[in-house]
Tab-separated table of C-alpha atoms in Angstrom:
chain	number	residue	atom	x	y	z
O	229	UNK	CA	0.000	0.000	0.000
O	230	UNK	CA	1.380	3.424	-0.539
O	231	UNK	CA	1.044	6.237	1.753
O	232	UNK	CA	-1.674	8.716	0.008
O	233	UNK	CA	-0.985	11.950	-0.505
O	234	UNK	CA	-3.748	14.150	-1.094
O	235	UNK	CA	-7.617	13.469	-1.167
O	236	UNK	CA	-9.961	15.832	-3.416
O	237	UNK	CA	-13.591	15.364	-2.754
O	238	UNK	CA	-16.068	16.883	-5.102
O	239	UNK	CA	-18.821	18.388	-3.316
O	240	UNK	CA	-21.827	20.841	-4.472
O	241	UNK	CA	-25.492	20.931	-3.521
O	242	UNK	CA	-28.050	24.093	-2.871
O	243	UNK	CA	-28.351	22.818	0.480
O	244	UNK	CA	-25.768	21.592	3.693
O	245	UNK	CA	-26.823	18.168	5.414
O	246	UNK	CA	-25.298	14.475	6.649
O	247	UNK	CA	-23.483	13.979	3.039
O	248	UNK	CA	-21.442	17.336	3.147
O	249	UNK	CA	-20.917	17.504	6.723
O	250	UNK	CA	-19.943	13.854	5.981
O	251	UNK	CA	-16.881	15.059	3.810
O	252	UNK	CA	-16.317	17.883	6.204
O	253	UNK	CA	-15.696	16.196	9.432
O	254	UNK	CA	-13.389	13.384	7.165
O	255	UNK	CA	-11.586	16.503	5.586
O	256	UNK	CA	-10.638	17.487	9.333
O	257	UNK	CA	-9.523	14.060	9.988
O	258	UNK	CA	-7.580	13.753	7.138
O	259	UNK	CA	-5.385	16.654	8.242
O	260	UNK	CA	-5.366	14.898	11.680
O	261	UNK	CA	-3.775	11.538	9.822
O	262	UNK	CA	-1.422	13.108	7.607
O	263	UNK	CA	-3.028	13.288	4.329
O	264	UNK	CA	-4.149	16.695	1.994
O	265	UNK	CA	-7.520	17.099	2.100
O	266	UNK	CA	-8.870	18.774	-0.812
O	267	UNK	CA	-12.730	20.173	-1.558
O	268	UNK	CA	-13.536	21.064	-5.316
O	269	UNK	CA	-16.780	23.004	-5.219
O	270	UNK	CA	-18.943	25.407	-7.496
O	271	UNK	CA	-17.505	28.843	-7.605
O	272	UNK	CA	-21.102	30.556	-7.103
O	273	UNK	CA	-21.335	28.262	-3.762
O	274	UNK	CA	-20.124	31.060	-0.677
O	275	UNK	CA	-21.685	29.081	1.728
O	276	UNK	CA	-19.716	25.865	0.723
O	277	UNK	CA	-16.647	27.567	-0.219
O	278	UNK	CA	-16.737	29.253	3.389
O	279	UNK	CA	-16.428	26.101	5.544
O	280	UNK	CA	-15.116	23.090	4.106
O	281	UNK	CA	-12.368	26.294	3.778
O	282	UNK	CA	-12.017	25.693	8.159
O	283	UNK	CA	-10.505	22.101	7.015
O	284	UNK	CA	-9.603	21.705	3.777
O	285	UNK	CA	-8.157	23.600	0.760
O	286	UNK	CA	-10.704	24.313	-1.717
O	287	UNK	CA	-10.910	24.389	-5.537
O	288	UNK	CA	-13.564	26.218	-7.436
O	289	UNK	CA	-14.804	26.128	-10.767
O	290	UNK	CA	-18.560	26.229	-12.453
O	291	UNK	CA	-19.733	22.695	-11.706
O	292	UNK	CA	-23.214	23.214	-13.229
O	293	UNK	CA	-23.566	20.035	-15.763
O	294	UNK	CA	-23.180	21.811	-18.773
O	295	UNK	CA	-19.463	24.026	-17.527
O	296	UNK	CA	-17.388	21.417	-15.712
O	297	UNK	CA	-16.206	19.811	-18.333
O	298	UNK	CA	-14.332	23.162	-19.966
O	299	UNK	CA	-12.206	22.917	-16.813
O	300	UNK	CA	-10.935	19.252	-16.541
O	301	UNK	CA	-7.855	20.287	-17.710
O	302	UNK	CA	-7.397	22.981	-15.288
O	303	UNK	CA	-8.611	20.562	-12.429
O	304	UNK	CA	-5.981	17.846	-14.032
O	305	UNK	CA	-3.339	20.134	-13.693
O	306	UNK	CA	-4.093	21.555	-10.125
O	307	UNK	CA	-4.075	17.441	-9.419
O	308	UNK	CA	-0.574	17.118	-10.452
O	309	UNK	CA	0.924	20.273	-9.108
O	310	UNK	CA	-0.292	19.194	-5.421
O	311	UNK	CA	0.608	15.958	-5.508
O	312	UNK	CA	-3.376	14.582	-5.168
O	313	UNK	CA	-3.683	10.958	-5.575
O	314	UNK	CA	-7.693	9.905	-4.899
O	315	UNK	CA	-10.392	11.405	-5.651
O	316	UNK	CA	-13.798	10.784	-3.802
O	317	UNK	CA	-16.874	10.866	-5.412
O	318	UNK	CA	-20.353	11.177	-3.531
O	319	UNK	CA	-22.643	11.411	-6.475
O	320	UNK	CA	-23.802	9.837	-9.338
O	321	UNK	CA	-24.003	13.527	-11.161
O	322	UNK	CA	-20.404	14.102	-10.767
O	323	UNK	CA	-18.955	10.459	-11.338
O	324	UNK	CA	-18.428	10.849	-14.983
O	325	UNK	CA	-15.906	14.116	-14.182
O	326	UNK	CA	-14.187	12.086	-11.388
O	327	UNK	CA	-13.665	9.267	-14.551
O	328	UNK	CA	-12.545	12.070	-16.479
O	329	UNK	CA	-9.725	13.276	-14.358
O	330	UNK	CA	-8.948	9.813	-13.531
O	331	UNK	CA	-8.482	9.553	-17.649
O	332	UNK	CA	-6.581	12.922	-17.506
O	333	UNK	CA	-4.173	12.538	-14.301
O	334	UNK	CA	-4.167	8.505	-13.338
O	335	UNK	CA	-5.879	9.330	-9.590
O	336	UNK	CA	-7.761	6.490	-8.185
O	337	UNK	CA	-11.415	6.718	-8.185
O	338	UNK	CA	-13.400	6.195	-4.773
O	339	UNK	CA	-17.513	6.232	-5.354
O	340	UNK	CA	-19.153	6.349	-2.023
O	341	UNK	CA	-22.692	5.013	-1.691
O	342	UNK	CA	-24.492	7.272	0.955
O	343	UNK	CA	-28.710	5.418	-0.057
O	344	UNK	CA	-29.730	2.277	0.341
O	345	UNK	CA	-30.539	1.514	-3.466
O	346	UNK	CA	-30.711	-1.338	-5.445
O	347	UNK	CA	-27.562	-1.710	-8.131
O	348	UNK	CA	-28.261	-0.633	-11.726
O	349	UNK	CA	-26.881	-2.788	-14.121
O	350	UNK	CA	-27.270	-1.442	-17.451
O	351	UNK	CA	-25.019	-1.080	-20.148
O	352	UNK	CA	-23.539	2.732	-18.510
O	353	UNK	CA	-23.754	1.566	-14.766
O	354	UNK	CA	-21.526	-1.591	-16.108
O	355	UNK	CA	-19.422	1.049	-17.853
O	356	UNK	CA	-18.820	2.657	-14.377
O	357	UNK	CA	-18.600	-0.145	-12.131
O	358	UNK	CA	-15.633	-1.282	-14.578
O	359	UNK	CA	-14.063	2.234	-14.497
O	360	UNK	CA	-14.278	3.089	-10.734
O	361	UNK	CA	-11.621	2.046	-8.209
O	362	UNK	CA	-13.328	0.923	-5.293
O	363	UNK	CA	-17.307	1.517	-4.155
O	364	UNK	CA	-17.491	3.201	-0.407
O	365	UNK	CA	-20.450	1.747	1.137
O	366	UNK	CA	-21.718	3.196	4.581
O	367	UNK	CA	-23.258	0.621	6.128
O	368	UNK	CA	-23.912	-3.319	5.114
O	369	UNK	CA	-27.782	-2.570	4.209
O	370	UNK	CA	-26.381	-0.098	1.935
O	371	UNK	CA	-23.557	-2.486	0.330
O	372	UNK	CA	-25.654	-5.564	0.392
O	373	UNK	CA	-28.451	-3.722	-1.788
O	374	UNK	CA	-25.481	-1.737	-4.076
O	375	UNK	CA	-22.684	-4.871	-4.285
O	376	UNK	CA	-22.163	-6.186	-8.098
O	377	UNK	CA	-21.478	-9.951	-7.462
O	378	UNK	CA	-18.779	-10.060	-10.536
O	379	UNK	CA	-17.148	-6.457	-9.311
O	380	UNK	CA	-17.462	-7.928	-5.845
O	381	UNK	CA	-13.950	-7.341	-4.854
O	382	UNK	CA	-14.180	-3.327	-5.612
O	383	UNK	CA	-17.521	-2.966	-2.646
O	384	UNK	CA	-15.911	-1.841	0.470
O	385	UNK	CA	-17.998	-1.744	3.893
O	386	UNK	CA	-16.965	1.223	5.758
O	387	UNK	CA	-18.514	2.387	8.331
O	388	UNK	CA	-19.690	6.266	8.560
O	389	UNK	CA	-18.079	7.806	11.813
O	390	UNK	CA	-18.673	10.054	13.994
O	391	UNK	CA	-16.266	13.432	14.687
O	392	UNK	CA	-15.980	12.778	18.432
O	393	UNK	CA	-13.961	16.032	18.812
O	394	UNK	CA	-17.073	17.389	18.378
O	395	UNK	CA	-18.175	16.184	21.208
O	396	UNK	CA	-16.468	16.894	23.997
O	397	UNK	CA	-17.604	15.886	27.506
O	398	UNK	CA	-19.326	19.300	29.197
O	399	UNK	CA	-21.153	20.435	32.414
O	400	UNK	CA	-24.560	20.452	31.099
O	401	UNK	CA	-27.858	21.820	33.520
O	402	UNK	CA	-30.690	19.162	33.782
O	403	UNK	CA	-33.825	19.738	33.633
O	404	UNK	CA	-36.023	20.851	36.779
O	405	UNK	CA	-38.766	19.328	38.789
O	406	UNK	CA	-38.328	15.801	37.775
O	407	UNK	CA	-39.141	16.337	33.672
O	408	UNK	CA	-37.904	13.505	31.546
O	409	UNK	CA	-36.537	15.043	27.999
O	410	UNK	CA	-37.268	12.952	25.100
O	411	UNK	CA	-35.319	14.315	22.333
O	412	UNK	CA	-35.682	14.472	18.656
O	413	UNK	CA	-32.692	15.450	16.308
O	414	UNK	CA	-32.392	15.478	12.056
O	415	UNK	CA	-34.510	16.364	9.519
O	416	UNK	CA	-37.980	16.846	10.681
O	417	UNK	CA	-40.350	15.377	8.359
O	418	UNK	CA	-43.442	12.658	8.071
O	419	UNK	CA	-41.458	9.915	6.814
O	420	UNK	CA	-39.217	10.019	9.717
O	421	UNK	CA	-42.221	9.399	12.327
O	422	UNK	CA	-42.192	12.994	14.214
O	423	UNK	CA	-45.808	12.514	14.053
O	424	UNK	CA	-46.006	9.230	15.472
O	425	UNK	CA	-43.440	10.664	18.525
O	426	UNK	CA	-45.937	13.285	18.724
O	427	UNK	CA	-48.537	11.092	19.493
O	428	UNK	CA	-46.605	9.207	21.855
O	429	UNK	CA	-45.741	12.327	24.147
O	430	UNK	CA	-49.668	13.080	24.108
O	431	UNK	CA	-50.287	9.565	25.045
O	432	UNK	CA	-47.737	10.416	28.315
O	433	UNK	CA	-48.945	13.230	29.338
O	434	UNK	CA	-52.693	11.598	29.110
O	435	UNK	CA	-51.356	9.192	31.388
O	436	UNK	CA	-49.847	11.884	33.811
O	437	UNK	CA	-46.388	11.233	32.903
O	438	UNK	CA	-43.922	13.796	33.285
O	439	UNK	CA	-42.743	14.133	30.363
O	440	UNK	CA	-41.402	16.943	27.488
O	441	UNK	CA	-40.221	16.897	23.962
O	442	UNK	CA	-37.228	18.883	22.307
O	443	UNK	CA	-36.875	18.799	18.647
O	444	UNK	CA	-33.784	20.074	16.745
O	445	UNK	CA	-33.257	19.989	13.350
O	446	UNK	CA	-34.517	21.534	9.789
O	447	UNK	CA	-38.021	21.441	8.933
O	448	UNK	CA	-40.059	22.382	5.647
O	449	UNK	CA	-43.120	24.890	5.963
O	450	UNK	CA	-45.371	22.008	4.802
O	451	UNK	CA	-44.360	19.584	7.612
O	452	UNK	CA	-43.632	23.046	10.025
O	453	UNK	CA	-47.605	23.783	9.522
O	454	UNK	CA	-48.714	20.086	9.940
O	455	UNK	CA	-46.230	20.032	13.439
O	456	UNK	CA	-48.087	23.054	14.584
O	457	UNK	CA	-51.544	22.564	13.825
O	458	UNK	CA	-51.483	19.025	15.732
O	459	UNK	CA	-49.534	20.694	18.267
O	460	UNK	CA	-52.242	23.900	18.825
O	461	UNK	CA	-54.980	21.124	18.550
O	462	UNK	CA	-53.937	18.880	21.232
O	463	UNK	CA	-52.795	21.723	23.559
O	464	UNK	CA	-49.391	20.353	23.538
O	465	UNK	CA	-47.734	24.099	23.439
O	466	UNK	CA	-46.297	23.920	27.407
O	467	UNK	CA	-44.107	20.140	26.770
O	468	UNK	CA	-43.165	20.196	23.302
O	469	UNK	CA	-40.266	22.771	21.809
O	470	UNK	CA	-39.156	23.227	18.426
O	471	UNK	CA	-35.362	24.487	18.810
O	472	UNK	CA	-34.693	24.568	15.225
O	473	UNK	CA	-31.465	23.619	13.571
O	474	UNK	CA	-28.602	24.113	15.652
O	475	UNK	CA	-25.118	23.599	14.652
O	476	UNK	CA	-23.234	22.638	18.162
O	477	UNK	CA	-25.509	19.557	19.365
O	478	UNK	CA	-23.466	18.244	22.007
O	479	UNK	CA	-25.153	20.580	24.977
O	480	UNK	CA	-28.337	19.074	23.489
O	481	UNK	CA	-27.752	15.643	23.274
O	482	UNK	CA	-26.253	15.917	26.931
O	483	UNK	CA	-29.262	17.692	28.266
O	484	UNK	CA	-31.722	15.574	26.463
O	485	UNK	CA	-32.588	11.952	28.771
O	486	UNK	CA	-33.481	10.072	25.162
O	487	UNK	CA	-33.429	10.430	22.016
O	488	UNK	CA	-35.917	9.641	20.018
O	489	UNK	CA	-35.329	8.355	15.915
O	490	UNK	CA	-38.765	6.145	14.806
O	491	UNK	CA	-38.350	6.639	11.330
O	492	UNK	CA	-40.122	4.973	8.791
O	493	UNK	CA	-37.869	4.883	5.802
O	494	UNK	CA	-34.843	2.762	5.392
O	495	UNK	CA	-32.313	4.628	6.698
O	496	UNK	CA	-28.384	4.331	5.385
O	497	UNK	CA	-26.825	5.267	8.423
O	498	UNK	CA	-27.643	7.046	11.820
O	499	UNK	CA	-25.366	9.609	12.536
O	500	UNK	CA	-27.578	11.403	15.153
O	501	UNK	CA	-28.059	7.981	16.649
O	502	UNK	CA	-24.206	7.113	17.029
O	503	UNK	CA	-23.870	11.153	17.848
O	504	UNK	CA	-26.230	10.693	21.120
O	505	UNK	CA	-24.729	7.011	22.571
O	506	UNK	CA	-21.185	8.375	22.284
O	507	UNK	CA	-22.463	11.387	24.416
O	508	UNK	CA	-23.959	8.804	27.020
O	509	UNK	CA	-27.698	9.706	26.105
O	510	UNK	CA	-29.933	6.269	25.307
O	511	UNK	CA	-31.459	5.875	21.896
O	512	UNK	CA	-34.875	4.553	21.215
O	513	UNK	CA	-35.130	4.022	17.054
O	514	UNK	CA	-36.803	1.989	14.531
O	515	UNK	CA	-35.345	-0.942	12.820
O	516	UNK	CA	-35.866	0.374	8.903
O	517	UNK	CA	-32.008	0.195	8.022
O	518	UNK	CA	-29.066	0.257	9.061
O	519	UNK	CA	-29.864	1.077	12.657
O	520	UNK	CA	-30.015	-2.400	14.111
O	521	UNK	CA	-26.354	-2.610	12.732
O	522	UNK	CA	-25.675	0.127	15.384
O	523	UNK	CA	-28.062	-0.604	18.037
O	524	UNK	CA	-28.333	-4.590	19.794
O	525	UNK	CA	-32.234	-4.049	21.508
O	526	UNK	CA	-31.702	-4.121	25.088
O	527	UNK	CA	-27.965	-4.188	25.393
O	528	UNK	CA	-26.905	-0.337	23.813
O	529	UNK	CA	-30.619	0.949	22.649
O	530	UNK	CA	-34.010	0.004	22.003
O	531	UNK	CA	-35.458	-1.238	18.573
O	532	UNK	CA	-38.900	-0.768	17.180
O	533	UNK	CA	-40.348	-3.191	15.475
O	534	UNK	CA	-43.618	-0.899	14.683
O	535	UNK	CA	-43.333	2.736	14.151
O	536	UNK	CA	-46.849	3.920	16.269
O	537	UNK	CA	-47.877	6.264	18.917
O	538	UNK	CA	-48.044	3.556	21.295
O	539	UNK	CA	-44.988	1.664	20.742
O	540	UNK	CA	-42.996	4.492	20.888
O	541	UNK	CA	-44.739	6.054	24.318
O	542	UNK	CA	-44.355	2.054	25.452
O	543	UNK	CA	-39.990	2.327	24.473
O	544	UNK	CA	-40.334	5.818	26.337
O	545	UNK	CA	-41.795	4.521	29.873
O	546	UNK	CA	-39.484	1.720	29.270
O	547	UNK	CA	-36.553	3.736	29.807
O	548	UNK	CA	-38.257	6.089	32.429
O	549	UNK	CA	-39.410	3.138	34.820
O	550	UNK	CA	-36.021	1.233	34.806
O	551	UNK	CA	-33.522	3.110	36.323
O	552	UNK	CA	-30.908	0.061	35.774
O	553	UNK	CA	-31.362	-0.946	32.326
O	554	UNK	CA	-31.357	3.496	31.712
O	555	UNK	CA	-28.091	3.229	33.128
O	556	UNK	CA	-27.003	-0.023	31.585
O	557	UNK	CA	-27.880	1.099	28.024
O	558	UNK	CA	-26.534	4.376	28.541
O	559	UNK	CA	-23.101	3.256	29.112
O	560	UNK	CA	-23.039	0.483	26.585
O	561	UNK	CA	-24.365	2.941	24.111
O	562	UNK	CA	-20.942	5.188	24.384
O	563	UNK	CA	-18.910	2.369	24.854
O	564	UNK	CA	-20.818	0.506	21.196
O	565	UNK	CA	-20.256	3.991	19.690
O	566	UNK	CA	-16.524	4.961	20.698
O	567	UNK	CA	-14.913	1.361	19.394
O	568	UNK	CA	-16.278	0.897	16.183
O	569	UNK	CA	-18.548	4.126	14.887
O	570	UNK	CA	-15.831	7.119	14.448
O	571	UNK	CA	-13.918	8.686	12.070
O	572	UNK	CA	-10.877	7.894	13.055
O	573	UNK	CA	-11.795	4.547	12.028
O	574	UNK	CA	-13.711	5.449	9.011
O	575	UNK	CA	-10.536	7.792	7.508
O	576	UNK	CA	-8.193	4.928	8.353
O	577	UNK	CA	-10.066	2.479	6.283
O	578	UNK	CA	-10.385	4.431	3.593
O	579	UNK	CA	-6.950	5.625	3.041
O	580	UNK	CA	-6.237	1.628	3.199
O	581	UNK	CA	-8.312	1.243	0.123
């Protein structure tokens, strides 16, 4: 193997969520592990431009599907002139550029598969799968739905990680007069059961429990309006608080006594879920992905079988009623977390590729 020398992810999208702060958090471990990292973006992108500049060195040119292709040579030549030897690819929109350069400078080619989608095999996905280096897949659901059985040996299960330095252990204020936080972080949306948690903190509070929610995390105005009208209907206003997206989670997850992720699509990863357990903060979740790769029921978490109302208040009293198994999971959570989801790991394995 030889020791890598520079890593340029391509990266542009009108909005920032797991997949870029994905390549920003491995950009700042890079540098930690010896190795140039490298973001090329869209020029017209401040926002982008702005921080993956905190970690990495970034290239900019009009990546708009009709302009990046006037500036392969450019790219090629910025590739040889800093000594870049990989370059990592996160998108199918962008793949045939990556090929390009390959074509122009001789760089390996690393595709990462971030969605838990079935393998195309057409004539052009063939094409691709023959062209690429090695296939990045973030979790087994995702590689056992993407892996090519005759390009086998080029699928590579790699775990994502989490940035621990981001979470750093901190004096943190609990909550007064008993109240048990159930927390909520990501995108906020149907299809990832905030209705269904909703229900279940009604059903608690019908049934005198104690008992508050904290969301965090972006939300559309369609699902916003939906959040509040069941909210202002059931007279839920006092115990349930929309903090919006915030960008340091670590006090919340720390203040938080659960969190809460019952979603009901199949789910690549769970970054927030790995994020909470390493800061010692159970996890109740669903089991439509790769979660239950994460999460043994019991032992580091709690599994849901069923994504309802009651099954989720059910999980909830679970953890509230047994003070030992809270404890027990709590700890086993971190510990499940800080051996085998971070990105120390995760950048080690994939400058081994």
């Amino acid at each position: 193997m030889t020791e890598n020398k520079g890593f340029l992810n391509i990266m542009d999208s009108s909005v920032w969520g797991g997949m870029e702060q994905y390549v920003y958090d491995m950009s700042e471990e890079l540098q930690r592990q010896g190795v140039a990292p490298f973001v090329l973006t869209d020029m017209g992108n401040p926002n982008f431009i702005n921080r993956y500049g905190e970690v990495a060195t970034v290239l900019t040119i009009k990546l708009s599907k009709n302009s990046r292709y006037l500036y392969a040579n450019t790219v090629a030549k910025y590739i040889h002139e800093n000594n870049i030897d990989t370059i990592l690819c996160h998108t199918g929109k962008f793949i045939l550029f990556a090929l390009l350069l390959k074509k122009l400078t001789g760089v390996k080619v690393l595709f990462f598969k971030h969605n838990v989608l079935p393998a195309k095999t057409d004539i052009y996905h063939r094409w691709i799968q023959n062209q690429v280096d090695s296939f990045v897949c973030v979790s087994k659901c995702v590689y056992d739905a993407q892996v090519v059985k005759e390009k086998q040996e080029k699928y590579h299960l790699v775990y994502n990680g989490i940035n621990t330095h981001r979470f750093p252990k901190v004096e943190v204020e609990q909550s007064q007069n008993g109240i048990f936080i159930v927390g909520y972080a990501g995108r906020i949306s149907i299809d990832k059961g905030i209705m269904e948690l909703l229900g279940a903190i009604k059903i608690l509070h019908e049934q005198g429990k104690n008992v508050e929610l904290h969301m965090c995390g972006g939300v559309s105005e369609n699902t916003l309006s939906q959040i509040d009208e069941y909210i202002k209907s059931n007279h839920m206003k006092t115990y349930v608080k929309n903090l919006g997206f915030k960008k340091d989670v670590n006090q919340f997850y720390r203040f938080i006594d659960c969190l809460v992720v019952p979603s009901k699509i199949q789910e690549a990863f769970g970054l927030v879920i790995c994020e909470a357990m390493y800061c010692n903060t159970p996890v109740i979740t669903s089991t439509s992905g790769a979660q239950e790769e994460i999460i043994t029921h019991g032992e580091d978490g709690l599994l849901l079988d069923t994504v309802t109302d009651t099954t989720i208040a059910n999980a909830i009293v679970y953890l509230m009623d047994n003070p030992a198994e809270y404890e027990k999971i709590r700890k086993k959570g971190y510990h499940r977390v800080e051996s085998t989801f971070t990105i120390e790991n995760m950048v080690s394995s994939i400058k081994s590729l």
